[in-house]
Amino acid sequence: MTAATSPVISLGFRTDLMLLTLQGSRVEERDGYRVVRTPANPTFHWGNFLLLPAPPAPGDAARRVDTFRREFPDADHVALGVDGTDGATGDPADLAAAGLHVERGTVLTAASLRPPARPNPTATYRVADTDDDWAQALALNEAGNTDFEPTAYREFAARRLAGFRALQERGHGAWFGAFEDDRLRAGLGLFTDGRGLARYQTVGTHPNHRNRGLASGLVHAAAQHAATHWSVTTLVIVADPDYVAIDLYRRLGFTDTETQIQLQTVPA
């Protein structure tokens, strides 16, 4: 038996683990770290990772990478989460020598949201409720993919959406879409364990329909649904601090709460 690890303090990782465990992921306690496994989606980097209680100590990054490879011998990635709120990463030179790249995410929260200043006049915002809606959600994910090999990404995205659909069917949230003439233009997930927190997932707009107010309207509509149907008290979203979407979230009423740190290396 290994020693129990301390509670997770990062709201970003707490809500990550909340959603993963609701979908059947396993969190295994080790002496000094947690192992998170998602057998239903083995290529999902941030469903199969180690969660460290603190940044790697000086000279320790390579050992942490070795630990990951021991826990996930078949993985073609390395993913290490760092529990914390202040964005501490460890020594940059040590991380670079271990082949680790730092990804920073801003964790934003809100109790409620303001309506968009310039609402889209033609879109209908609703929960995905047909097979065609979910097929369009997969196509939307694929249309936004610019970083990964298309076939592998489609498999990953299909598995992830299947997990979201299962959560929706069990009453743990929903996938929402912005539709025009029943064609999906933007989509997102918002999910909860019923204890007051709700976490946004994969906010995306089709490349041909960006800058039309669809995402802001959809984020707001999902928040209204959550307040009415799920008794949510805190909305949580994690955003790239250097991408334009974070300003959209702030205009709706989200405020910066903490910084989430992910250390990873992916295949060339």
Short mmCIF file of C-alpha atoms in Angstrom, two decimals:
data_model
loop_
_atom_site.label_atom_id
_atom_site.label_comp_id
_atom_site.label_asym_id
_atom_site.label_seq_id
_atom_site.Cartn_x
_atom_site.Cartn_y
_atom_site.Cartn_z
CA MET A 1 0.00 0.00 0.00
CA THR A 2 1.31 3.47 -0.87
CA ALA A 3 0.94 6.64 1.15
CA ALA A 4 -2.16 8.71 0.43
CA THR A 5 -1.55 11.83 -1.60
CA SER A 6 -2.83 15.21 -0.45
CA PRO A 7 -6.09 16.67 -1.80
CA VAL A 8 -5.91 18.32 -5.24
CA ILE A 9 -5.86 22.10 -4.79
CA SER A 10 -5.93 23.14 -8.46
CA LEU A 11 -9.49 23.92 -9.54
CA GLY A 12 -8.48 23.14 -13.10
CA PHE A 13 -7.30 19.65 -12.24
CA ARG A 14 -10.10 19.07 -9.72
CA THR A 15 -12.67 19.66 -12.44
CA ASP A 16 -10.61 17.63 -14.93
CA LEU A 17 -10.66 14.68 -12.52
CA MET A 18 -14.34 15.26 -11.77
CA LEU A 19 -15.27 14.83 -15.43
CA LEU A 20 -12.82 12.02 -16.13
CA THR A 21 -13.98 9.89 -13.21
CA LEU A 22 -17.62 10.45 -14.16
CA GLN A 23 -16.70 8.95 -17.55
CA GLY A 24 -15.03 5.89 -16.05
CA SER A 25 -11.40 7.02 -15.83
CA ARG A 26 -9.38 5.60 -12.96
CA VAL A 27 -7.29 7.66 -10.55
CA GLU A 28 -4.65 5.54 -8.84
CA GLU A 29 -2.79 6.80 -5.78
CA ARG A 30 0.96 6.37 -5.71
CA ASP A 31 3.60 7.51 -3.24
CA GLY A 32 4.07 11.11 -4.35
CA TYR A 33 1.82 11.28 -7.43
CA ARG A 34 -1.47 10.18 -8.98
CA VAL A 35 -1.92 8.12 -12.13
CA VAL A 36 -4.96 8.99 -14.25
CA ARG A 37 -6.02 6.38 -16.81
CA THR A 38 -8.78 6.51 -19.41
CA PRO A 39 -8.99 3.04 -20.97
CA ALA A 40 -11.86 4.11 -23.23
CA ASN A 41 -9.64 6.73 -24.91
CA PRO A 42 -5.99 5.68 -24.63
CA THR A 43 -4.70 8.35 -27.04
CA PHE A 44 -6.21 11.19 -24.99
CA HIS A 45 -3.09 12.77 -23.51
CA TRP A 46 -4.89 14.53 -20.66
CA GLY A 47 -6.95 11.47 -19.87
CA ASN A 48 -3.77 9.44 -19.40
CA PHE A 49 -1.28 11.36 -17.30
CA LEU A 50 0.52 11.73 -13.99
CA LEU A 51 -0.60 14.42 -11.57
CA LEU A 52 2.30 15.65 -9.48
CA PRO A 53 1.70 17.37 -6.12
CA ALA A 54 4.28 20.08 -6.94
CA PRO A 55 6.65 21.07 -9.75
CA PRO A 56 9.59 18.71 -10.33
CA ALA A 57 12.42 19.47 -7.94
CA PRO A 58 15.76 20.55 -9.45
CA GLY A 59 17.24 17.62 -11.34
CA ASP A 60 14.04 15.56 -10.99
CA ALA A 61 12.25 16.17 -14.31
CA ALA A 62 13.91 13.26 -16.14
CA ARG A 63 12.97 10.89 -13.32
CA ARG A 64 9.35 12.02 -13.56
CA VAL A 65 9.41 11.31 -17.30
CA ASP A 66 10.79 7.84 -16.58
CA THR A 67 7.98 7.29 -14.07
CA PHE A 68 5.41 8.21 -16.70
CA ARG A 69 6.92 5.79 -19.21
CA ARG A 70 6.88 3.03 -16.60
CA GLU A 71 3.20 3.67 -15.84
CA PHE A 72 2.26 4.03 -19.54
CA PRO A 73 4.73 1.83 -21.45
CA ASP A 74 2.69 1.90 -24.68
CA ALA A 75 2.04 5.66 -24.76
CA ASP A 76 3.58 7.81 -27.48
CA HIS A 77 3.29 10.91 -25.31
CA VAL A 78 4.35 12.14 -21.88
CA ALA A 79 1.88 14.22 -19.84
CA LEU A 80 2.59 15.50 -16.34
CA GLY A 81 0.13 17.75 -14.53
CA VAL A 82 1.38 20.00 -11.74
CA ASP A 83 -1.04 20.57 -8.90
CA GLY A 84 -1.00 24.20 -7.79
CA THR A 85 -2.54 27.58 -8.45
CA ASP A 86 0.34 30.01 -9.02
CA GLY A 87 1.82 28.70 -12.26
CA ALA A 88 5.06 27.32 -10.80
CA THR A 89 6.68 24.89 -13.26
CA GLY A 90 10.09 23.88 -11.97
CA ASP A 91 13.47 24.75 -13.44
CA PRO A 92 13.11 25.63 -17.17
CA ALA A 93 16.50 24.20 -18.13
CA ASP A 94 15.78 20.97 -16.28
CA LEU A 95 12.41 20.63 -18.02
CA ALA A 96 13.93 21.32 -21.44
CA ALA A 97 16.65 18.73 -20.87
CA ALA A 98 13.92 16.17 -20.11
CA GLY A 99 12.09 17.09 -23.32
CA LEU A 100 9.17 18.71 -21.52
CA HIS A 101 7.24 21.67 -22.89
CA VAL A 102 5.25 23.90 -20.52
CA GLU A 103 1.59 24.59 -21.32
CA ARG A 104 -0.09 27.27 -19.21
CA GLY A 105 -3.85 27.49 -18.91
CA THR A 106 -5.75 30.30 -17.21
CA VAL A 107 -8.55 28.95 -15.02
CA LEU A 108 -11.48 31.36 -15.03
CA THR A 109 -14.60 31.24 -12.87
CA ALA A 110 -17.96 32.96 -12.62
CA ALA A 111 -21.16 32.59 -10.62
CA SER A 112 -23.22 33.84 -13.56
CA LEU A 113 -22.58 35.45 -16.94
CA ARG A 114 -23.57 38.66 -18.68
CA PRO A 115 -25.38 38.44 -22.02
CA PRO A 116 -23.17 39.11 -25.06
CA ALA A 117 -22.91 42.77 -26.01
CA ARG A 118 -23.57 41.90 -29.67
CA PRO A 119 -25.75 38.79 -29.80
CA ASN A 120 -26.00 36.83 -33.01
CA PRO A 121 -29.51 37.40 -34.42
CA THR A 122 -29.87 34.20 -36.46
CA ALA A 123 -28.56 31.36 -34.29
CA THR A 124 -30.59 28.94 -32.20
CA TYR A 125 -28.84 27.62 -29.08
CA ARG A 126 -29.90 24.19 -27.86
CA VAL A 127 -28.78 20.86 -26.43
CA ALA A 128 -27.66 18.19 -28.90
CA ASP A 129 -30.42 15.59 -28.92
CA THR A 130 -30.21 13.55 -32.15
CA ASP A 131 -27.66 11.29 -33.79
CA ASP A 132 -27.29 13.92 -36.51
CA ASP A 133 -26.49 16.59 -33.91
CA TRP A 134 -23.70 14.42 -32.52
CA ALA A 135 -22.41 13.60 -36.00
CA GLN A 136 -22.24 17.33 -36.69
CA ALA A 137 -20.39 17.82 -33.41
CA LEU A 138 -17.72 15.37 -34.59
CA ALA A 139 -17.46 17.15 -37.94
CA LEU A 140 -17.08 20.47 -36.12
CA ASN A 141 -14.22 19.05 -34.04
CA GLU A 142 -12.53 17.78 -37.18
CA ALA A 143 -12.93 21.13 -38.95
CA GLY A 144 -11.07 22.85 -36.12
CA ASN A 145 -8.17 20.39 -36.04
CA THR A 146 -4.96 21.92 -37.36
CA ASP A 147 -2.40 20.16 -35.17
CA PHE A 148 -2.91 16.40 -35.42
CA GLU A 149 -3.00 13.66 -38.07
CA PRO A 150 -6.63 13.60 -39.26
CA THR A 151 -7.44 9.89 -38.90
CA ALA A 152 -5.99 9.60 -35.41
CA TYR A 153 -7.66 12.85 -34.38
CA ARG A 154 -11.05 11.66 -35.63
CA GLU A 155 -10.76 8.50 -33.52
CA PHE A 156 -9.79 10.53 -30.45
CA ALA A 157 -12.56 13.09 -30.99
CA ALA A 158 -15.21 10.42 -31.58
CA ARG A 159 -14.28 8.68 -28.34
CA ARG A 160 -14.31 11.91 -26.40
CA LEU A 161 -17.70 12.94 -27.74
CA ALA A 162 -19.05 9.48 -26.91
CA GLY A 163 -17.95 10.10 -23.33
CA PHE A 164 -19.68 13.48 -23.30
CA ARG A 165 -22.85 11.95 -24.74
CA ALA A 166 -22.85 9.31 -22.00
CA LEU A 167 -22.51 12.05 -19.37
CA GLN A 168 -25.45 13.89 -20.91
CA GLU A 169 -27.60 10.76 -20.94
CA ARG A 170 -26.84 10.22 -17.24
CA GLY A 171 -27.82 13.77 -16.32
CA HIS A 172 -24.32 15.15 -15.72
CA GLY A 173 -24.49 18.01 -18.20
CA ALA A 174 -24.96 18.50 -21.91
CA TRP A 175 -23.40 19.25 -25.26
CA PHE A 176 -24.73 22.52 -26.65
CA GLY A 177 -24.78 23.79 -30.20
CA ALA A 178 -25.33 27.05 -32.04
CA PHE A 179 -27.44 26.09 -35.05
CA GLU A 180 -28.51 27.94 -38.18
CA ASP A 181 -31.10 26.07 -40.27
CA ASP A 182 -30.22 22.94 -38.24
CA ARG A 183 -26.55 23.21 -39.23
CA LEU A 184 -24.10 23.26 -36.33
CA ARG A 185 -21.90 26.36 -36.40
CA ALA A 186 -20.41 26.23 -32.87
CA GLY A 187 -20.41 23.74 -30.02
CA LEU A 188 -19.30 23.16 -26.45
CA GLY A 189 -19.83 20.89 -23.50
CA LEU A 190 -20.79 21.90 -19.97
CA PHE A 191 -20.72 19.16 -17.35
CA THR A 192 -21.19 18.80 -13.60
CA ASP A 193 -21.18 16.22 -10.83
CA GLY A 194 -24.19 17.89 -9.22
CA ARG A 195 -22.24 19.49 -6.38
CA GLY A 196 -22.18 23.06 -7.62
CA LEU A 197 -19.24 23.09 -10.05
CA ALA A 198 -19.72 22.97 -13.83
CA ARG A 199 -16.82 22.80 -16.29
CA TYR A 200 -16.86 23.92 -19.90
CA GLN A 201 -15.24 21.64 -22.48
CA THR A 202 -14.01 22.09 -26.05
CA VAL A 203 -15.56 25.41 -27.02
CA GLY A 204 -15.26 25.65 -30.79
CA THR A 205 -16.66 27.48 -33.80
CA HIS A 206 -16.45 26.26 -37.38
CA PRO A 207 -13.62 28.14 -39.16
CA ASN A 208 -16.09 29.48 -41.74
CA HIS A 209 -18.35 31.01 -39.10
CA ARG A 210 -16.03 32.71 -36.62
CA ASN A 211 -16.31 36.32 -35.42
CA ARG A 212 -20.11 36.29 -35.64
CA GLY A 213 -20.92 36.17 -31.92
CA LEU A 214 -21.78 32.47 -31.98
CA ALA A 215 -19.35 31.31 -29.30
CA SER A 216 -20.22 34.09 -26.85
CA GLY A 217 -23.93 33.44 -27.30
CA LEU A 218 -23.43 29.72 -26.81
CA VAL A 219 -21.28 30.08 -23.68
CA HIS A 220 -23.95 32.35 -22.18
CA ALA A 221 -26.85 30.08 -23.20
CA ALA A 222 -25.16 27.06 -21.62
CA ALA A 223 -24.64 29.00 -18.38
CA GLN A 224 -28.32 29.92 -18.28
CA HIS A 225 -29.29 26.30 -18.80
CA ALA A 226 -26.95 25.20 -16.01
CA ALA A 227 -28.36 27.73 -13.56
CA THR A 228 -31.92 26.68 -14.34
CA HIS A 229 -31.55 22.90 -14.52
CA TRP A 230 -28.49 21.88 -12.49
CA SER A 231 -28.24 24.28 -9.52
CA VAL A 232 -24.71 25.25 -10.54
CA THR A 233 -23.01 27.84 -8.33
CA THR A 234 -19.58 28.08 -10.01
CA LEU A 235 -18.82 27.97 -13.73
CA VAL A 236 -15.26 26.95 -14.63
CA ILE A 237 -13.46 27.32 -17.95
CA VAL A 238 -9.76 26.90 -18.80
CA ALA A 239 -8.33 29.04 -21.59
CA ASP A 240 -5.07 29.65 -23.39
CA PRO A 241 -3.83 32.97 -21.97
CA ASP A 242 -2.42 33.95 -25.37
CA TYR A 243 -5.50 33.17 -27.48
CA VAL A 244 -8.28 35.63 -28.29
CA ALA A 245 -11.04 33.47 -26.75
CA ILE A 246 -9.95 34.40 -23.23
CA ASP A 247 -11.07 38.00 -23.80
CA LEU A 248 -14.48 36.74 -24.93
CA TYR A 249 -14.85 34.86 -21.65
CA ARG A 250 -13.80 37.87 -19.61
CA ARG A 251 -16.33 40.09 -21.37
CA LEU A 252 -19.06 37.62 -20.39
CA GLY A 253 -18.07 37.91 -16.73
CA PHE A 254 -15.43 35.24 -16.13
CA THR A 255 -12.51 36.29 -13.92
CA ASP A 256 -9.01 34.83 -13.75
CA THR A 257 -8.69 32.55 -10.73
CA GLU A 258 -5.49 30.51 -11.08
CA THR A 259 -2.94 29.12 -13.53
CA GLN A 260 -2.93 25.45 -14.51
CA ILE A 261 0.37 23.87 -15.52
CA GLN A 262 0.75 20.94 -17.90
CA LEU A 263 4.16 19.52 -18.83
CA GLN A 264 4.21 17.41 -21.94
CA THR A 265 6.19 16.00 -24.79
CA VAL A 266 4.50 14.69 -27.92
CA PRO A 267 5.78 12.81 -30.96
CA ALA A 268 7.52 14.87 -33.61
#
